[in-house]
Amino acid sequence: MNPYTRLLIVAAIAAALGGCGKIEGLFKDEKPVSTVAIPAQANGQVAMLLPDFTLLVEREGPSVVNIQASRADSTPRQSELPIPVPEDDPLYEFFRRFMPPNAQQDPAPAQDSVSFGSGFVFSQDGYILTNAHVVSGSSQIKVMLTDKREMRARLIGLDKRTDVAVLKIDAANLPTVKIGTPDALKVGEWVAAIGAPFGFENTVTAGIVSAKGRSLPDESYVPFIQTDVAINPGNSGGPLFNLKGEVVGINSQIYSRSGGFMGISFAIPIDLAMKVADQLKTSGKVSRGQLGVHIQEVSKELAQSFGLDRPRGALVVRVEPQGPASKAGLLVGDIILRLNGQVVENSRDLPRMVGDQPPGATIKLGVWRKGSERNIDATLIELPGEQLATPQGNNSPALPQSYRFDQLGLTLSELSAEDKEALGVRGGLVIQQAQGVSAQAGLQNGDVIIGLNQMEISNIRSFERALQNAKGNIALLVRRQDSTLYVPLRLN
């Protein structure tokens, strides 16, 4: 039964009874959550109904665990200040920064640091789900059950891209959670979290779903569930329950300027987490498909430039040489609208959809190219492991001979053969000066223009021809250090 229909029925019964209080036992076959009706007026009219999570906590609480992960801390502690000043004293920071430590006192030895988190049992034989950031780099992991048992846990595997980790403890017949369906969640629906914020074990908080499919910076593979449930340090890795007592997410991140809860929390959808967990249990790692393209969001201006009816899809700004996309014939300027028949509404959808496919899978892409849509088949390769980013120097050259395009506010120069080789491009124009509409659009001195709309730019002549054929808005494909992106410009 729909939860809102159920609440309306309960409200009607409460109003008919002319009173208030706890109403239980009406739907024992459905959800472990009763409701409390609160009257607003003396005549007994019901103002609102609040869920009562007591039965949910009683049934599902034993499957939630607390986690302590120890890490070797190589940074020795500073010795104490020569003058004992309390940390809450206004002058503490002054003495800490400007007074030298006691030279005769030996520095304190390095100690292990301990991080606290939460998790939950999803298999009776002791498999536990939590966040990767809770246990990453730990030398020892300890799990505390609600029956006061403490056990050493083995790290089966973790995936930093989704922030999911699987642990194993030697136990049997453990209470387990029920897995729900995040797709069935509705914005505004009640949810609850159980965890150990700040180390306070078995803590329950509740709220509503604020949004779904939320993308966060540098998080390409997780469509987060946003809630206003109070989540704090120590809640990480704990379960997010719906009113049926089913786990629909793993509490993972908070938006905070203070380090504490500020009304916005993010959970990993449980269906995505379980796919990762299955791979980690089987092989200890996660294998994902890779297409070999760099993409950006399609704005309203870019959609107009490419003749698309509205902003949608993922705009290809770079194709990796010898990658699956290159071999399949994908081109810079293509807009990927579909993958295996599924709509790619935003650029952030594509990495998740490709990542869901195993290496070696052949996918069918619906691509918008020069005013029409076509289908392209591509065979994926395995996405390599995470690599640390390396600083990139400024490779943008400047050539003496310049060409002015006053309409665009651009002064351009052609690239030399050495510049092309250094940048890894076949041709292009370096921006010596960007002003007016170009500067307002975000173009910078040193950017290299390698395309206009869906035409490749190799020299000044090709740029002039492409500019003459353009109508209305244009989109310049720009290389900036190691990044490639389209920048829309409006022609007057």
Short mmCIF file of C-alpha atoms in Angstrom, two decimals:
data_model
loop_
_atom_site.label_atom_id
_atom_site.label_comp_id
_atom_site.label_asym_id
_atom_site.label_seq_id
_atom_site.Cartn_x
_atom_site.Cartn_y
_atom_site.Cartn_z
CA MET A 1 0.00 0.00 0.00
CA ASN A 2 1.24 3.48 -0.82
CA PRO A 3 2.60 5.11 2.38
CA TYR A 4 0.66 8.30 1.79
CA THR A 5 -2.60 6.39 1.25
CA ARG A 6 -1.93 4.56 4.46
CA LEU A 7 -1.36 7.78 6.39
CA LEU A 8 -4.60 9.24 5.03
CA ILE A 9 -6.54 6.18 6.21
CA VAL A 10 -4.99 6.44 9.66
CA ALA A 11 -5.79 10.14 9.76
CA ALA A 12 -9.40 9.47 8.88
CA ILE A 13 -9.67 6.85 11.64
CA ALA A 14 -8.06 9.21 14.13
CA ALA A 15 -10.42 12.02 13.18
CA ALA A 16 -13.41 9.70 13.45
CA LEU A 17 -12.33 8.65 16.93
CA GLY A 18 -12.05 12.31 17.88
CA GLY A 19 -8.81 11.89 19.75
CA CYS A 20 -5.14 11.27 19.35
CA GLY A 21 -2.41 8.95 20.43
CA LYS A 22 -0.46 6.01 19.09
CA ILE A 23 -2.31 3.99 16.44
CA GLU A 24 -0.83 0.53 16.02
CA GLY A 25 -1.74 -2.84 14.65
CA LEU A 26 -3.66 -1.61 11.60
CA PHE A 27 -1.16 -2.77 9.01
CA LYS A 28 0.94 -5.39 10.76
CA ASP A 29 1.68 -7.16 7.47
CA GLU A 30 3.46 -4.16 5.95
CA LYS A 31 5.78 -1.71 7.68
CA PRO A 32 7.49 -1.80 11.07
CA VAL A 33 6.56 1.85 11.57
CA SER A 34 3.47 3.04 13.40
CA THR A 35 2.17 6.61 13.40
CA VAL A 36 1.30 9.18 16.00
CA ALA A 37 -1.62 11.49 15.23
CA ILE A 38 -1.38 14.98 16.71
CA PRO A 39 -4.55 17.16 16.85
CA ALA A 40 -4.26 20.82 16.03
CA GLN A 41 -7.56 21.98 17.53
CA ALA A 42 -9.80 21.09 20.41
CA ASN A 43 -12.39 19.58 18.05
CA GLY A 44 -9.99 16.70 17.31
CA GLN A 45 -9.04 17.59 13.73
CA VAL A 46 -5.69 16.04 12.86
CA ALA A 47 -2.95 18.48 11.92
CA MET A 48 -0.23 15.98 10.99
CA LEU A 49 0.95 12.41 11.33
CA LEU A 50 4.47 11.59 12.42
CA PRO A 51 6.06 8.16 11.95
CA ASP A 52 7.01 6.17 15.01
CA PHE A 53 10.30 4.34 14.35
CA THR A 54 10.40 2.30 17.58
CA LEU A 55 9.47 -1.01 15.93
CA LEU A 56 11.91 -0.39 13.06
CA VAL A 57 14.77 0.19 15.50
CA GLU A 58 13.81 -2.87 17.52
CA ARG A 59 13.77 -5.11 14.45
CA GLU A 60 16.64 -3.72 12.37
CA GLY A 61 18.94 -2.22 15.02
CA PRO A 62 20.75 -5.50 15.84
CA SER A 63 22.07 -5.72 12.27
CA VAL A 64 23.90 -2.37 12.60
CA VAL A 65 27.51 -2.44 13.83
CA ASN A 66 30.08 0.08 15.04
CA ILE A 67 33.52 0.09 13.42
CA GLN A 68 36.91 1.20 14.72
CA ALA A 69 39.74 1.33 12.18
CA SER A 70 43.30 1.86 13.41
CA ARG A 71 45.95 3.49 11.27
CA ALA A 72 49.62 3.98 11.96
CA ASP A 73 50.22 7.69 12.55
CA SER A 74 53.76 8.57 11.44
CA THR A 75 53.48 12.17 12.64
CA PRO A 76 54.88 12.53 16.16
CA ARG A 77 52.85 14.58 18.56
CA GLN A 78 54.11 17.98 19.56
CA SER A 79 55.39 18.26 23.07
CA GLU A 80 53.40 20.29 25.50
CA LEU A 81 53.68 24.05 25.78
CA PRO A 82 56.10 25.41 28.40
CA ILE A 83 53.15 27.28 29.95
CA PRO A 84 50.04 25.16 30.58
CA VAL A 85 47.30 26.98 28.69
CA PRO A 86 43.87 25.38 28.24
CA GLU A 87 42.83 24.79 24.63
CA ASP A 88 39.71 26.92 25.07
CA ASP A 89 41.78 29.88 26.32
CA PRO A 90 41.83 32.82 23.83
CA LEU A 91 45.64 32.94 24.11
CA TYR A 92 46.15 29.22 23.47
CA GLU A 93 46.66 29.63 19.73
CA PHE A 94 49.17 32.45 20.31
CA PHE A 95 51.29 30.34 22.68
CA ARG A 96 51.01 27.26 20.44
CA ARG A 97 52.28 29.14 17.39
CA PHE A 98 54.90 31.44 18.84
CA MET A 99 56.23 29.82 22.01
CA PRO A 100 58.79 27.03 21.42
CA PRO A 101 58.11 23.67 23.03
CA ASN A 102 60.03 22.66 26.11
CA ALA A 103 63.45 21.71 24.78
CA GLN A 104 64.17 19.46 27.75
CA GLN A 105 61.01 17.44 27.27
CA ASP A 106 61.20 14.46 24.94
CA PRO A 107 58.70 14.54 22.08
CA ALA A 108 55.78 12.18 22.56
CA PRO A 109 56.02 8.97 20.53
CA ALA A 110 53.86 8.46 17.47
CA GLN A 111 50.58 6.69 18.15
CA ASP A 112 48.01 4.91 16.02
CA SER A 113 45.06 7.05 14.99
CA VAL A 114 41.59 5.55 15.16
CA SER A 115 38.66 6.42 12.91
CA PHE A 116 35.10 5.57 13.91
CA GLY A 117 32.30 4.58 11.58
CA SER A 118 29.25 2.42 11.18
CA GLY A 119 28.20 -0.52 9.04
CA PHE A 120 25.57 -3.21 8.73
CA VAL A 121 25.42 -6.97 8.27
CA PHE A 122 24.01 -8.06 4.92
CA SER A 123 24.86 -11.76 5.13
CA GLN A 124 24.29 -14.13 8.06
CA ASP A 125 27.84 -15.50 7.79
CA GLY A 126 29.39 -12.16 8.71
CA TYR A 127 29.72 -9.95 5.63
CA ILE A 128 29.42 -6.24 6.46
CA LEU A 129 28.97 -3.17 4.27
CA THR A 130 30.52 0.17 5.18
CA ASN A 131 32.26 3.16 3.55
CA ALA A 132 35.68 2.79 1.96
CA HIS A 133 36.90 5.99 3.61
CA VAL A 134 36.18 4.50 7.05
CA VAL A 135 38.57 1.56 6.64
CA SER A 136 40.96 2.68 3.89
CA GLY A 137 44.61 2.41 4.95
CA SER A 138 43.78 0.77 8.26
CA SER A 139 46.07 -1.79 9.87
CA GLN A 140 43.42 -3.21 12.18
CA ILE A 141 39.61 -3.15 12.04
CA LYS A 142 37.39 -3.92 15.02
CA VAL A 143 33.62 -4.44 14.82
CA MET A 144 31.27 -4.05 17.80
CA LEU A 145 27.86 -5.75 17.66
CA THR A 146 24.81 -4.61 19.59
CA ASP A 147 25.08 -7.69 21.85
CA LYS A 148 28.44 -6.25 23.09
CA ARG A 149 30.60 -8.73 21.17
CA GLU A 150 33.80 -7.28 19.70
CA MET A 151 35.45 -8.98 16.73
CA ARG A 152 38.40 -8.45 14.42
CA ALA A 153 37.32 -7.90 10.85
CA ARG A 154 39.06 -8.65 7.56
CA LEU A 155 38.90 -6.19 4.70
CA ILE A 156 37.58 -8.16 1.73
CA GLY A 157 37.89 -5.23 -0.64
CA LEU A 158 37.02 -1.59 -1.19
CA ASP A 159 36.13 0.67 -4.09
CA LYS A 160 37.08 4.32 -3.68
CA ARG A 161 35.09 5.42 -6.73
CA THR A 162 31.82 4.55 -4.99
CA ASP A 163 33.14 4.70 -1.39
CA VAL A 164 31.97 1.13 -0.67
CA ALA A 165 33.87 -1.48 1.36
CA VAL A 166 33.11 -5.06 2.40
CA LEU A 167 34.31 -6.53 5.72
CA LYS A 168 34.12 -10.09 7.05
CA ILE A 169 33.89 -11.28 10.65
CA ASP A 170 33.96 -14.90 11.82
CA ALA A 171 30.39 -15.36 13.01
CA ALA A 172 27.25 -17.20 12.03
CA ASN A 173 23.48 -16.71 12.20
CA LEU A 174 23.82 -12.95 12.49
CA PRO A 175 20.80 -10.65 12.12
CA THR A 176 20.79 -9.07 8.66
CA VAL A 177 19.14 -6.09 7.03
CA LYS A 178 16.51 -6.27 4.31
CA ILE A 179 17.58 -4.70 1.02
CA GLY A 180 15.16 -2.16 -0.46
CA THR A 181 14.67 -0.47 -3.83
CA PRO A 182 16.04 3.10 -4.01
CA ASP A 183 14.18 3.74 -7.29
CA ALA A 184 10.91 3.46 -5.36
CA LEU A 185 11.90 6.26 -2.98
CA LYS A 186 10.03 9.53 -3.38
CA VAL A 187 11.24 12.99 -2.49
CA GLY A 188 9.57 13.93 0.79
CA GLU A 189 9.40 10.34 2.04
CA TRP A 190 10.43 9.60 5.63
CA VAL A 191 13.72 7.78 6.20
CA ALA A 192 15.82 6.92 9.27
CA ALA A 193 19.50 6.30 9.98
CA ILE A 194 21.15 4.16 12.65
CA GLY A 195 24.83 4.59 13.46
CA ALA A 196 27.44 5.87 15.89
CA PRO A 197 27.85 9.64 15.42
CA PHE A 198 30.86 10.91 17.40
CA GLY A 199 31.16 7.38 18.80
CA PHE A 200 27.70 7.40 20.43
CA GLU A 201 26.65 3.88 19.46
CA ASN A 202 23.15 2.80 18.41
CA THR A 203 21.99 6.34 17.68
CA VAL A 204 18.82 6.82 15.62
CA THR A 205 18.02 9.92 13.57
CA ALA A 206 15.20 10.55 11.10
CA GLY A 207 14.18 12.94 8.35
CA ILE A 208 12.98 12.99 4.77
CA VAL A 209 14.41 12.43 1.32
CA SER A 210 15.38 15.88 0.03
CA ALA A 211 16.44 14.93 -3.52
CA LYS A 212 17.47 11.95 -5.63
CA GLY A 213 20.18 11.39 -8.22
CA ARG A 214 22.32 14.15 -6.77
CA SER A 215 25.80 14.50 -8.30
CA LEU A 216 28.70 15.80 -6.26
CA PRO A 217 32.04 17.20 -7.45
CA ASP A 218 34.51 14.44 -8.38
CA GLU A 219 31.84 11.79 -7.81
CA SER A 220 31.04 10.44 -11.29
CA TYR A 221 29.72 7.00 -10.35
CA VAL A 222 27.21 7.65 -7.55
CA PRO A 223 23.72 9.22 -7.94
CA PHE A 224 23.41 10.17 -4.27
CA ILE A 225 20.22 10.20 -2.22
CA GLN A 226 20.06 13.56 -0.47
CA THR A 227 18.30 13.70 2.90
CA ASP A 228 17.93 16.01 5.89
CA VAL A 229 18.60 13.13 8.31
CA ALA A 230 21.14 14.21 10.95
CA ILE A 231 24.39 12.54 9.86
CA ASN A 232 27.64 13.32 11.66
CA PRO A 233 31.18 11.89 11.79
CA GLY A 234 30.80 8.27 12.90
CA ASN A 235 27.57 7.76 10.93
CA SER A 236 29.58 7.03 7.79
CA GLY A 237 28.87 3.55 6.47
CA GLY A 238 25.62 3.16 8.41
CA PRO A 239 22.29 2.20 6.83
CA LEU A 240 19.50 4.50 5.65
CA PHE A 241 16.09 2.85 6.15
CA ASN A 242 12.74 3.50 4.52
CA LEU A 243 9.44 3.14 6.37
CA LYS A 244 9.31 -0.57 5.49
CA GLY A 245 12.49 -1.17 7.46
CA GLU A 246 14.48 -1.78 4.27
CA VAL A 247 17.96 -0.39 3.65
CA VAL A 248 17.84 2.00 0.71
CA GLY A 249 21.24 3.64 1.10
CA ILE A 250 24.59 3.86 2.86
CA ASN A 251 25.16 7.16 4.66
CA SER A 252 28.37 8.50 3.16
CA GLN A 253 28.84 12.26 3.15
CA ILE A 254 27.61 15.48 4.70
CA TYR A 255 27.67 19.04 3.44
CA SER A 256 29.18 21.07 6.23
CA ARG A 257 31.20 24.19 6.88
CA SER A 258 31.74 23.31 10.51
CA GLY A 259 32.42 19.58 10.30
CA GLY A 260 29.02 18.79 11.83
CA PHE A 261 25.51 18.33 10.50
CA MET A 262 23.98 21.30 8.64
CA GLY A 263 20.82 19.77 7.18
CA ILE A 264 22.19 18.12 4.04
CA SER A 265 23.38 14.50 3.96
CA PHE A 266 24.14 12.10 1.13
CA ALA A 267 23.66 8.34 0.91
CA ILE A 268 24.87 5.83 -1.67
CA PRO A 269 21.91 3.96 -3.25
CA ILE A 270 21.91 0.41 -1.93
CA ASP A 271 21.39 -1.22 -5.34
CA LEU A 272 24.62 0.34 -6.60
CA ALA A 273 26.42 -0.62 -3.38
CA MET A 274 25.28 -4.24 -3.63
CA LYS A 275 26.59 -4.53 -7.21
CA VAL A 276 29.96 -3.34 -5.94
CA ALA A 277 29.78 -5.66 -2.91
CA ASP A 278 29.10 -8.70 -5.11
CA GLN A 279 32.25 -8.01 -7.15
CA LEU A 280 34.33 -7.35 -4.04
CA LYS A 281 33.19 -10.64 -2.48
CA THR A 282 33.98 -12.53 -5.67
CA SER A 283 37.32 -11.03 -6.72
CA GLY A 284 38.28 -8.39 -4.17
CA LYS A 285 38.09 -5.61 -6.76
CA VAL A 286 35.60 -3.91 -9.07
CA SER A 287 35.88 -4.09 -12.86
CA ARG A 288 34.23 -1.39 -14.94
CA GLY A 289 33.96 -0.72 -18.64
CA GLN A 290 35.74 2.25 -20.19
CA LEU A 291 34.73 4.07 -23.38
CA GLY A 292 37.75 6.37 -23.69
CA VAL A 293 36.14 9.80 -24.07
CA HIS A 294 36.22 13.12 -22.21
CA ILE A 295 32.84 14.81 -21.99
CA GLN A 296 31.15 17.97 -20.78
CA GLU A 297 27.61 19.13 -20.03
CA VAL A 298 25.48 20.45 -22.90
CA SER A 299 24.34 23.98 -22.02
CA LYS A 300 21.51 25.86 -23.71
CA GLU A 301 24.00 27.81 -25.82
CA LEU A 302 25.88 24.66 -26.87
CA ALA A 303 22.63 22.91 -27.78
CA GLN A 304 21.75 25.82 -30.07
CA SER A 305 25.22 25.75 -31.61
CA PHE A 306 24.92 22.05 -32.47
CA GLY A 307 21.30 22.25 -33.67
CA LEU A 308 19.94 20.20 -30.78
CA ASP A 309 16.34 20.80 -29.73
CA ARG A 310 17.23 21.23 -26.03
CA PRO A 311 20.18 20.76 -23.64
CA ARG A 312 20.68 17.01 -23.18
CA GLY A 313 23.28 14.30 -23.60
CA ALA A 314 27.04 14.23 -23.10
CA LEU A 315 29.23 16.32 -25.41
CA VAL A 316 32.46 14.61 -26.49
CA VAL A 317 35.41 17.01 -26.16
CA ARG A 318 38.25 14.51 -26.45
CA VAL A 319 38.67 10.96 -27.78
CA GLU A 320 41.49 8.83 -26.38
CA PRO A 321 43.75 7.54 -29.16
CA GLN A 322 43.40 3.78 -29.75
CA GLY A 323 40.57 3.63 -27.21
CA PRO A 324 37.15 1.99 -27.75
CA ALA A 325 35.52 5.29 -28.79
CA SER A 326 38.26 6.04 -31.32
CA LYS A 327 38.03 2.55 -32.83
CA ALA A 328 34.23 2.83 -33.00
CA GLY A 329 34.44 6.13 -34.91
CA LEU A 330 33.28 8.59 -32.25
CA LEU A 331 34.39 12.15 -33.02
CA VAL A 332 35.01 15.27 -31.01
CA GLY A 333 31.77 17.28 -31.12
CA ASP A 334 29.49 14.22 -31.06
CA ILE A 335 26.74 14.35 -28.46
CA ILE A 336 25.90 10.97 -26.89
CA LEU A 337 22.14 10.86 -26.35
CA ARG A 338 21.54 7.16 -25.61
CA LEU A 339 23.36 4.07 -24.39
CA ASN A 340 21.73 0.70 -25.12
CA GLY A 341 18.43 2.51 -25.53
CA GLN A 342 18.66 4.32 -22.17
CA VAL A 343 18.48 8.11 -22.34
CA VAL A 344 21.62 10.04 -21.40
CA GLU A 345 19.95 13.14 -20.02
CA ASN A 346 23.05 14.74 -18.48
CA SER A 347 26.77 14.28 -18.95
CA ARG A 348 27.04 12.89 -15.41
CA ASP A 349 24.79 9.96 -16.44
CA LEU A 350 27.26 8.57 -18.96
CA PRO A 351 30.14 7.49 -16.63
CA ARG A 352 27.69 5.58 -14.43
CA MET A 353 26.02 3.89 -17.40
CA VAL A 354 29.33 2.90 -18.97
CA GLY A 355 30.73 1.82 -15.59
CA ASP A 356 27.78 -0.54 -15.10
CA GLN A 357 28.91 -2.48 -18.18
CA PRO A 358 31.65 -5.12 -17.85
CA PRO A 359 34.88 -4.87 -19.83
CA GLY A 360 34.46 -6.52 -23.22
CA ALA A 361 30.78 -5.60 -23.51
CA THR A 362 29.56 -4.12 -26.79
CA ILE A 363 27.32 -1.10 -26.30
CA LYS A 364 25.10 0.75 -28.78
CA LEU A 365 25.36 4.54 -28.64
CA GLY A 366 22.83 6.99 -30.05
CA VAL A 367 24.93 9.95 -31.22
CA TRP A 368 23.96 13.42 -32.47
CA ARG A 369 26.33 14.50 -35.26
CA LYS A 370 25.93 17.49 -37.60
CA GLY A 371 22.17 17.76 -37.32
CA SER A 372 21.14 14.10 -37.29
CA GLU A 373 21.25 11.08 -35.00
CA ARG A 374 23.11 7.87 -35.78
CA ASN A 375 23.95 4.62 -34.00
CA ILE A 376 27.51 3.57 -33.19
CA ASP A 377 28.64 0.28 -31.63
CA ALA A 378 31.64 0.28 -29.29
CA THR A 379 33.38 -2.51 -27.37
CA LEU A 380 34.50 -1.44 -23.91
CA ILE A 381 37.86 -2.07 -22.26
CA GLU A 382 38.57 -2.24 -18.53
CA LEU A 383 38.80 1.01 -16.65
CA PRO A 384 42.26 1.18 -15.08
CA GLY A 385 42.79 1.66 -11.38
CA GLU A 386 42.85 5.11 -9.84
CA GLN A 387 45.92 7.17 -10.60
CA LEU A 388 47.26 10.19 -8.80
CA ALA A 389 47.01 13.39 -10.79
CA THR A 390 50.33 14.95 -11.76
CA PRO A 391 50.81 18.68 -12.05
CA GLN A 392 50.66 19.92 -15.61
CA GLY A 393 52.83 22.69 -16.89
CA ASN A 394 51.57 25.43 -19.16
CA ASN A 395 52.24 24.12 -22.67
CA SER A 396 50.40 26.91 -24.44
CA PRO A 397 52.72 28.54 -26.96
CA ALA A 398 52.72 32.03 -28.36
CA LEU A 399 53.67 32.74 -31.99
CA PRO A 400 54.76 36.10 -33.38
CA GLN A 401 52.37 36.32 -36.36
CA SER A 402 48.87 37.19 -35.16
CA TYR A 403 45.37 37.46 -36.69
CA ARG A 404 42.62 39.61 -35.19
CA PHE A 405 38.94 38.74 -35.16
CA ASP A 406 37.31 41.84 -33.73
CA GLN A 407 33.81 40.33 -33.90
CA LEU A 408 34.91 37.68 -31.41
CA GLY A 409 37.40 39.80 -29.49
CA LEU A 410 40.18 37.33 -30.31
CA THR A 411 43.77 37.65 -31.45
CA LEU A 412 45.04 34.28 -32.72
CA SER A 413 48.24 32.64 -33.92
CA GLU A 414 48.92 29.34 -35.68
CA LEU A 415 50.77 26.52 -33.97
CA SER A 416 54.21 25.40 -35.05
CA ALA A 417 55.04 21.74 -35.65
CA GLU A 418 56.81 21.57 -32.28
CA ASP A 419 53.79 23.06 -30.53
CA LYS A 420 51.45 20.52 -32.16
CA GLU A 421 53.63 17.65 -31.05
CA ALA A 422 53.92 19.00 -27.52
CA LEU A 423 50.15 19.44 -27.22
CA GLY A 424 49.29 16.19 -28.99
CA VAL A 425 47.06 17.88 -31.59
CA ARG A 426 47.10 17.92 -35.40
CA GLY A 427 46.53 21.65 -35.59
CA GLY A 428 44.98 24.64 -33.89
CA LEU A 429 45.18 28.32 -33.04
CA VAL A 430 46.60 29.74 -29.85
CA ILE A 431 44.78 32.70 -28.27
CA GLN A 432 47.19 35.57 -27.80
CA GLN A 433 44.51 37.90 -26.46
CA ALA A 434 40.89 37.36 -25.42
CA GLN A 435 38.68 40.36 -24.71
CA GLY A 436 35.05 41.44 -25.00
CA VAL A 437 32.61 38.58 -25.58
CA SER A 438 35.42 36.01 -25.62
CA ALA A 439 36.73 37.02 -22.23
CA GLN A 440 33.19 37.14 -20.85
CA ALA A 441 32.64 33.58 -22.11
CA GLY A 442 35.70 32.40 -20.18
CA LEU A 443 38.34 32.16 -22.90
CA GLN A 444 41.86 32.88 -21.69
CA ASN A 445 45.18 33.88 -23.17
CA GLY A 446 47.12 30.71 -24.02
CA ASP A 447 44.02 28.59 -24.79
CA VAL A 448 44.34 26.61 -28.02
CA ILE A 449 41.32 26.46 -30.36
CA ILE A 450 41.16 23.06 -32.07
CA GLY A 451 37.53 23.05 -33.28
CA LEU A 452 34.55 25.24 -34.14
CA ASN A 453 31.15 23.58 -33.72
CA GLN A 454 31.82 20.15 -35.24
CA MET A 455 34.57 21.23 -37.63
CA GLU A 456 38.26 20.66 -36.94
CA ILE A 457 40.47 23.76 -36.91
CA SER A 458 44.01 23.30 -38.20
CA ASN A 459 44.96 26.83 -39.30
CA ILE A 460 43.64 30.35 -39.80
CA ARG A 461 42.07 29.54 -43.16
CA SER A 462 40.04 26.64 -41.77
CA PHE A 463 38.93 28.85 -38.87
CA GLU A 464 37.72 31.57 -41.27
CA ARG A 465 35.78 29.04 -43.37
CA ALA A 466 34.13 27.53 -40.28
CA LEU A 467 33.25 31.00 -39.01
CA GLN A 468 31.64 31.96 -42.33
CA ASN A 469 29.49 28.81 -42.31
CA ALA A 470 28.37 29.32 -38.71
CA LYS A 471 24.93 30.73 -38.00
CA GLY A 472 23.94 32.35 -34.74
CA ASN A 473 25.88 30.89 -31.84
CA ILE A 474 29.17 29.06 -32.19
CA ALA A 475 31.02 26.68 -29.90
CA LEU A 476 34.81 26.75 -29.78
CA LEU A 477 36.62 23.54 -28.81
CA VAL A 478 39.51 24.62 -26.59
CA ARG A 479 42.56 22.87 -25.14
CA ARG A 480 43.65 24.34 -21.83
CA GLN A 481 46.72 22.59 -20.45
CA ASP A 482 45.53 18.97 -20.19
CA SER A 483 41.79 19.72 -20.37
CA THR A 484 39.49 20.01 -23.37
CA LEU A 485 36.13 21.79 -23.36
CA TYR A 486 33.61 23.59 -25.56
CA VAL A 487 33.04 27.30 -24.93
CA PRO A 488 29.88 28.82 -26.48
CA LEU A 489 30.01 32.29 -28.08
CA ARG A 490 27.17 34.43 -29.40
CA LEU A 491 27.79 36.15 -32.74
CA ASN A 492 26.29 39.61 -33.09
#
